[in-house]
Amino acid sequence: MLKSVVSKLISAQQTCGFHTTACLNEVRLLTRLRVVDNSEIGKRAMAEGKPPKVICVYNKTRVGYIGDRVLVAIKGQKKKGILVGLKQTQKVKVPKFDSNNVVLIDDNGTPLGNRIHVPIPTILRTILKEKTHSKGADYTKLLAIATRFV
Amino acid sequence: MALAIRRSTSDIFCAAKWFIRRDCRVLSTLPEKAEVEVATVTKKEKHIRTRGSRNSALENRFVYPEFLPDPNPNWRNSLREKLERADMLKRRNQIDIPEFYVGSILAVTVADQHSQGKTNKFVGICIERKGCGLRAEFTLRNVVDHQGIEVRYDLYDPTIQIIQVLRLEKRLDEKLFYLRDALPEYSTFPFDMDPEILPEGTPVPLNPVQVKLKPRPWLERWERQDLKGVSNIEEHLKEKDRVRRELRATPWEKYDLMKQYRQTIPIEDQNDIWAEVNSQLQQLHMTRKKMSRKRTFSTPKTQLG
């Protein structure tokens, strides 16, 4: 009995037993994203309040960084997209966004929409150029439909 | 039974020891340290009042906070700090790094190999300033096209071309992270904002604006942080949150002189640092002032010509 009293006293004095930290805001499996282009499927999914979920990140660590290709589940379909803005803490001079933004593309790298209505980080120019191969998909078409760079 | 009694006695013993240790710790360190602290502070204050020039040097700690090293004794290294200060002064000879505070609105132009014009300008409100020495950094926040954006810059980054203060002011809090959860109009600033020039000799104005938060969920528990710049925090709280805020409150921390001492650089150390850099900083400040005066004087001439 006394032990329980003592333990109660101690627990009242100390903080909670588990460690809490701010979350990393990583883009992983089943992260909800925000579609920022004006493709029909993306607009409808966002309007219905059913934003797409990540079901695959195409890199080795399976954590999506800026410019990475992802496979998303959107309105019962599988679509590919490119991450164009992240909530996660970024490197110096790379903008950090308030939401995880994605632009939908098809297999060749052509965007489904024809306008992006939020700013795009300039570093994406270099990243997407590096990822584009002459015979594979061309991701730089995404840069052409951007309205603003920060 | 006997075992139970023995255990309970041991528990009592443990608890008593624990309490005694706590009390002892408090009694052994705090009062004597407190006296020493108060005595030194009063002595120093007298010292300062007698010497007027020292006082102005000490004001530098608000204008150039990155010249003070990190107070953590594990990270102190006097040689590295000295070299860093020399490098900072060299960089300040190259570029005008103006006086600004958390809450000021800045425009930063950097050389950016990724952008088309090879430069990139970002305008925003400074929501955080941290780091010491060459690692000093600041974060700008703005809302562009209804999308909140934050960019972190190193203050002594060689790729920075211009740092311009568009509006020099302070806010009620030391960090403005709550702007992320506030309504977007509180962090929206146009990119073509004109700089507001304060008349010389005026103190830095304090902007007493109180922001309105969006309804929950929030990124942090703002109600526990004792924020002065938020107006409607109470209307989003439930009874449970108020109770927990009371439980987690630490009202004794403002009396913890040792904690304060560990978080700050003592006056003696500061005096050494400012004596080392103050003359150069003043000189730089004067030359910049002269240059700006020349520029304002010469512009009408060119228009006439």
XYZ file of C-alpha atoms in Angstrom:
455
model
C 0.000 0.000 0.000
C 2.740 2.343 1.019
C 4.616 1.516 -2.107
C 1.662 2.571 -4.208
C 1.429 5.850 -2.288
C 5.124 6.512 -2.816
C 4.909 5.643 -6.492
C 1.929 7.972 -6.846
C 3.874 10.750 -5.174
C 6.834 10.204 -7.453
C 4.699 9.999 -10.574
C 2.979 13.231 -9.610
C 6.357 14.907 -9.297
C 7.926 13.548 -12.461
C 6.827 14.060 -16.041
C 5.065 11.463 -18.145
C 6.983 8.258 -18.677
C 7.287 8.270 -22.438
C 9.362 10.513 -24.616
C 7.571 12.882 -26.973
C 9.205 14.709 -29.856
C 7.940 16.809 -32.697
C 7.131 14.551 -35.629
C 9.451 14.464 -38.587
C 6.718 15.071 -41.183
C 8.294 12.548 -43.524
C 6.506 11.421 -46.668
C 6.178 7.662 -46.254
C 3.714 4.931 -47.008
C 0.101 6.111 -46.534
C 0.953 9.803 -46.123
C -1.814 12.069 -47.378
C -0.672 14.570 -50.001
C -2.118 17.686 -51.572
C -2.554 17.774 -55.355
C -1.538 21.230 -56.554
C -2.118 20.964 -60.308
C -5.418 21.421 -62.137
C -5.819 17.856 -63.403
C -9.452 16.717 -63.342
C -8.913 13.737 -61.050
C -6.744 15.720 -58.653
C -9.206 18.603 -58.430
C -12.126 16.281 -57.758
C -10.233 14.279 -55.139
C -9.269 17.435 -53.253
C -12.785 18.876 -53.512
C -14.317 15.704 -52.089
C -11.928 15.813 -49.145
C -10.245 12.552 -50.140
C -6.626 13.559 -50.763
C -4.345 10.930 -52.319
C -2.349 8.474 -50.236
C 1.217 7.425 -50.940
C 1.418 3.731 -51.725
C 5.024 3.656 -52.944
C 8.024 5.977 -52.949
C 10.423 5.106 -55.724
C 13.750 5.253 -53.938
C 15.809 2.976 -51.723
C 14.934 4.449 -48.336
C 11.201 4.650 -49.061
C 11.129 8.137 -47.545
C 10.117 10.773 -50.058
C 12.266 13.876 -50.456
C 11.813 16.819 -52.762
C 11.643 15.778 -56.436
C 11.041 12.097 -55.674
C 8.573 10.046 -57.703
C 5.690 8.512 -55.758
C 2.806 6.202 -56.556
C -0.453 7.475 -55.063
C -3.895 6.006 -54.593
C -6.387 8.644 -55.738
C -10.113 8.050 -56.174
C -9.612 4.293 -56.465
C -6.902 4.626 -59.101
C -3.124 4.355 -59.069
C -1.343 7.428 -60.381
C 2.263 8.539 -60.337
C 3.301 11.920 -59.015
C 6.293 14.076 -58.179
C 6.770 15.666 -54.766
C 7.141 19.423 -55.265
C 6.990 20.730 -51.717
C 7.470 19.167 -48.298
C 6.508 19.964 -44.742
C 9.689 18.425 -43.433
C 12.587 20.617 -42.300
C 14.652 21.357 -45.381
C 18.238 22.300 -46.041
C 19.304 25.944 -45.901
C 17.787 28.064 -48.725
C 15.349 25.313 -49.746
C 11.773 26.378 -48.959
C 9.699 24.409 -46.485
C 5.994 24.322 -47.281
C 2.977 24.133 -44.995
C 1.656 21.068 -46.846
C 3.079 18.095 -48.744
C 2.450 18.952 -52.383
C 2.351 16.575 -55.316
C 1.928 17.030 -59.072
C 0.382 14.083 -60.932
C 2.230 12.759 -63.980
C 1.804 9.804 -66.307
C 4.436 7.165 -67.058
C 6.298 9.351 -69.566
C 6.598 12.204 -67.089
C 3.949 14.363 -68.761
C 1.819 16.195 -66.169
C -1.917 15.385 -66.133
C -2.874 19.019 -65.578
C -1.699 22.134 -67.378
C -1.165 24.583 -64.517
C 0.383 24.439 -61.029
C -1.223 26.981 -58.737
C 1.351 27.137 -55.904
C 5.019 28.197 -55.984
C 7.625 25.576 -56.861
C 11.120 25.505 -55.316
C 13.832 26.454 -57.794
C 16.060 23.587 -56.723
C 13.542 21.295 -58.436
C 14.905 22.481 -61.795
C 18.262 20.881 -61.117
C 16.853 17.807 -59.378
C 14.426 16.985 -62.152
C 17.034 17.571 -64.852
C 19.322 15.106 -63.103
C 16.564 12.505 -62.846
C 15.629 12.774 -66.501
C 17.376 10.311 -68.819
C 17.447 10.763 -72.560
C 15.612 7.510 -73.241
C 13.426 7.348 -70.135
C 10.733 9.676 -68.808
C 11.130 13.433 -69.146
C 10.214 15.098 -65.861
C 11.190 18.618 -66.865
C 7.808 19.119 -68.549
C 6.521 19.733 -65.029
C 8.651 22.865 -64.788
C 7.002 24.304 -67.865
C 3.545 24.360 -66.274
C 4.696 26.018 -63.039
C 3.462 29.567 -62.517
C 5.900 30.762 -59.892
C 9.236 29.776 -58.412
C 10.521 30.630 -54.939
C 4.073 -10.407 6.426
C 7.563 -9.775 7.661
C 8.740 -9.369 4.113
C 5.985 -6.885 3.432
C 6.911 -4.873 6.511
C 10.567 -4.897 5.542
C 9.710 -3.753 2.048
C 7.436 -0.982 3.303
C 10.130 0.222 5.720
C 12.650 0.225 2.925
C 10.193 2.204 0.862
C 9.783 4.768 3.596
C 13.547 4.952 3.924
C 13.922 5.447 0.194
C 11.263 8.096 0.072
C 12.756 9.920 3.035
C 16.191 9.786 1.441
C 14.740 11.102 -1.775
C 13.027 14.019 -0.077
C 16.098 14.837 1.975
C 18.283 14.759 -1.091
C 15.923 17.073 -2.929
C 15.780 19.501 -0.067
C 19.507 19.345 0.461
C 20.161 20.070 -3.166
C 17.926 23.083 -3.041
C 19.395 24.361 0.188
C 23.012 23.714 -0.680
C 23.181 25.501 -3.995
C 20.433 27.953 -4.561
C 20.547 30.498 -1.740
C 24.292 30.990 -1.709
C 24.436 31.114 -5.490
C 21.575 33.545 -5.502
C 23.382 35.848 -3.114
C 26.558 35.692 -5.151
C 24.596 36.382 -8.317
C 22.763 39.374 -6.892
C 25.965 40.774 -5.454
C 27.844 40.495 -8.742
C 24.986 41.978 -10.695
C 24.685 45.005 -8.417
C 28.444 45.468 -8.440
C 28.470 45.255 -12.222
C 25.598 47.691 -12.538
C 27.457 50.241 -10.461
C 30.523 49.558 -12.560
C 28.566 50.235 -15.712
C 26.908 53.373 -14.458
C 30.294 54.846 -13.685
C 31.543 54.017 -17.165
C 29.157 55.199 -19.844
C 31.013 53.843 -22.864
C 30.835 50.257 -21.584
C 27.079 50.465 -21.443
C 26.714 51.220 -25.149
C 28.984 48.278 -25.938
C 26.739 46.023 -23.894
C 23.737 47.150 -25.963
C 25.366 45.270 -28.826
C 24.033 42.009 -27.444
C 20.620 42.826 -28.908
C 21.894 44.183 -32.231
C 24.566 41.553 -32.893
C 23.454 38.518 -30.858
C 25.464 36.103 -32.990
C 28.758 37.506 -31.698
C 28.063 35.921 -28.312
C 29.057 32.244 -28.091
C 26.744 29.433 -27.058
C 26.469 29.412 -23.253
C 26.801 25.629 -23.051
C 30.286 25.083 -21.504
C 30.742 21.830 -23.461
C 30.669 23.760 -26.717
C 32.925 26.655 -25.705
C 36.312 27.013 -27.334
C 37.894 30.409 -26.974
C 40.218 30.080 -29.971
C 37.464 28.958 -32.322
C 35.207 31.753 -31.091
C 37.919 34.327 -31.718
C 38.595 33.058 -35.230
C 34.882 33.001 -35.980
C 34.490 36.603 -34.818
C 37.306 37.672 -37.110
C 35.653 35.860 -40.025
C 32.306 37.448 -39.226
C 33.838 40.905 -39.272
C 35.490 40.122 -42.609
C 32.140 39.078 -44.038
C 30.500 42.185 -42.627
C 33.081 44.262 -44.515
C 31.825 42.698 -47.726
C 28.075 42.881 -47.206
C 25.787 45.053 -45.134
C 24.095 42.796 -42.568
C 21.574 45.164 -41.002
C 20.100 45.190 -37.533
C 16.908 43.123 -37.417
C 14.816 41.259 -34.899
C 12.273 38.479 -34.795
C 9.152 40.071 -36.275
C 11.000 42.315 -38.743
C 10.178 41.969 -42.418
C 13.213 41.202 -44.565
C 14.012 40.794 -48.233
C 16.906 38.450 -48.958
C 18.536 38.097 -52.373
C 20.764 35.070 -52.859
C 22.839 33.827 -55.762
C 20.932 30.734 -56.865
C 22.335 28.457 -59.536
C 18.957 26.774 -59.950
C 16.900 29.844 -60.836
C 16.792 31.405 -64.270
C 18.090 34.872 -63.440
C 20.804 33.283 -61.206
C 19.434 35.253 -58.269
C 16.472 34.515 -56.053
C 14.662 37.018 -53.854
C 12.438 36.077 -50.960
C 10.452 38.427 -48.746
C 9.041 37.400 -45.408
C 8.710 37.960 -41.705
C 11.562 36.712 -39.543
C 10.062 34.077 -37.253
C 13.214 32.769 -35.652
C 16.835 33.734 -35.104
C 19.193 31.160 -33.692
C 22.733 29.896 -33.686
C 25.977 31.594 -32.681
C 29.020 32.628 -34.617
C 29.224 31.683 -38.252
C 26.381 29.199 -37.756
C 23.858 31.970 -37.062
C 20.680 31.505 -39.075
C 17.265 33.044 -39.462
C 13.968 31.861 -40.911
C 11.631 33.899 -43.098
C 7.971 33.073 -43.524
C 5.509 34.288 -46.125
C 2.254 33.141 -47.688
C 2.502 33.077 -51.510
C -0.550 32.051 -53.555
C -2.304 30.830 -50.369
C 0.610 28.512 -49.622
C 2.675 29.073 -46.504
C 6.404 28.974 -47.238
C 9.377 29.186 -44.915
C 12.986 29.595 -45.952
C 15.938 29.256 -43.626
C 19.091 31.263 -44.370
C 22.567 31.280 -42.875
C 23.376 34.836 -41.858
C 27.000 34.568 -43.017
C 26.287 32.579 -46.159
C 28.626 33.809 -48.934
C 25.881 33.349 -51.552
C 23.706 36.014 -49.929
C 23.891 39.186 -51.999
C 21.559 41.627 -50.239
C 19.760 41.565 -46.915
C 17.309 44.436 -46.779
C 15.094 45.291 -43.833
C 11.716 46.364 -45.195
C 10.130 47.042 -41.821
C 12.174 47.135 -38.635
C 10.053 46.132 -35.643
C 9.793 43.662 -32.807
C 6.904 41.432 -31.780
C 5.656 40.386 -28.381
C 7.266 36.938 -28.477
C 10.771 35.635 -29.063
C 9.721 33.058 -31.641
C 6.779 33.387 -33.999
C 6.190 29.740 -34.815
C 2.521 30.246 -33.993
C 2.147 32.070 -37.311
C 2.041 28.589 -38.881
C -1.271 27.974 -37.109
C -2.551 31.540 -37.410
C -4.816 32.878 -40.127
C -2.815 33.413 -43.346
C -3.296 37.199 -43.458
C -0.936 37.582 -40.493
C 1.999 36.199 -42.480
C 1.167 37.493 -45.965
C 3.538 40.126 -47.332
C 3.770 41.330 -50.943
C 7.057 40.716 -52.730
C 7.148 44.302 -54.035
C 6.937 45.891 -50.589
C 8.677 49.240 -50.180
C 11.163 49.641 -47.322
C 9.956 51.847 -44.486
C 12.670 54.175 -43.224
C 12.693 55.014 -39.538
C 13.999 58.424 -38.493
C 17.440 58.237 -36.923
C 17.740 57.736 -33.190
C 14.263 56.277 -32.663
C 14.059 53.065 -30.652
C 12.968 49.925 -32.494
C 9.151 49.969 -32.464
C 7.268 47.105 -30.848
C 4.325 45.814 -32.859
C 1.682 44.764 -30.316
C -0.481 42.890 -32.842
C -2.159 39.770 -31.496
C -2.828 37.070 -34.080
C -5.875 34.827 -34.297
C -5.252 31.109 -34.443
C -7.101 28.710 -36.689
C -9.144 26.046 -34.888
C -7.381 22.912 -33.768
C -5.519 20.645 -34.567
C -2.381 22.720 -34.004
C 1.241 21.917 -34.639
C 2.253 22.588 -31.042
C 0.502 23.044 -27.712
C 0.457 26.819 -27.871
C -1.605 27.126 -24.689
C 1.318 25.850 -22.599
C 3.862 28.305 -23.977
C 2.604 31.498 -22.358
C 2.373 33.418 -25.632
C 1.571 37.112 -25.595
C 1.003 37.554 -29.305
C -2.067 35.308 -29.575
C -5.527 36.673 -28.821
C -8.007 33.798 -29.140
C -6.186 30.865 -27.577
C -8.740 30.397 -24.774
C -11.750 29.864 -27.012
C -10.221 26.787 -28.635
C -9.353 25.090 -25.324
C -11.315 22.417 -23.497
C -11.422 21.971 -19.749
C -8.952 19.085 -20.074
C -6.365 21.339 -21.731
C -6.641 23.974 -19.022
C -6.123 21.354 -16.314
C -3.090 19.929 -18.078
C -1.663 23.390 -18.625
C -1.858 23.961 -14.881
C -0.204 20.605 -14.198
C 2.656 21.216 -16.606
C 3.241 24.848 -15.662
C 6.675 25.700 -14.238
C 6.143 28.955 -12.347
C 9.320 28.417 -10.282
C 11.601 28.690 -13.275
C 11.735 32.464 -13.150
C 13.329 32.187 -9.718
C 15.887 29.624 -10.882
C 18.926 31.870 -10.958
C 21.306 29.042 -11.810
C 19.250 28.176 -14.868
C 19.292 31.791 -15.971
C 23.033 31.935 -15.373
C 23.631 28.838 -17.494
C 21.546 30.213 -20.341
C 23.422 33.503 -20.592
C 26.968 34.717 -21.119
C 28.265 36.503 -17.977
C 28.931 40.235 -18.156
C 32.690 39.765 -17.721
C 32.910 37.513 -20.783
C 30.668 39.837 -22.762
C 32.836 42.832 -21.967
C 35.883 41.019 -23.341
C 34.051 40.113 -26.543
C 32.617 43.571 -27.141
C 35.940 45.238 -26.394
C 37.424 43.083 -29.136
C 34.841 43.789 -31.852
C 33.040 46.989 -30.847
C 35.389 49.488 -32.497
C 35.259 47.665 -35.835
C 31.495 47.279 -35.660
C 31.060 50.990 -34.909
C 33.375 51.903 -37.764
C 31.455 49.683 -40.160
C 28.164 51.183 -38.977
C 29.441 54.724 -39.536
C 30.759 54.005 -43.037
C 27.464 52.369 -44.028
C 25.574 55.381 -42.712
C 27.796 57.743 -44.682
C 27.339 55.667 -47.829
C 23.551 55.630 -47.481
C 23.499 59.386 -46.877
C 25.612 59.943 -49.983
C 23.271 57.766 -51.990
C 20.148 59.608 -50.846
C 21.824 62.910 -51.594
C 23.017 61.926 -55.053
C 19.751 60.543 -56.425
C 18.021 63.898 -57.132
C 21.172 65.093 -58.908
C 21.054 62.251 -61.381
C 17.375 62.900 -61.995
C 18.088 66.548 -62.766
C 20.987 65.676 -65.055
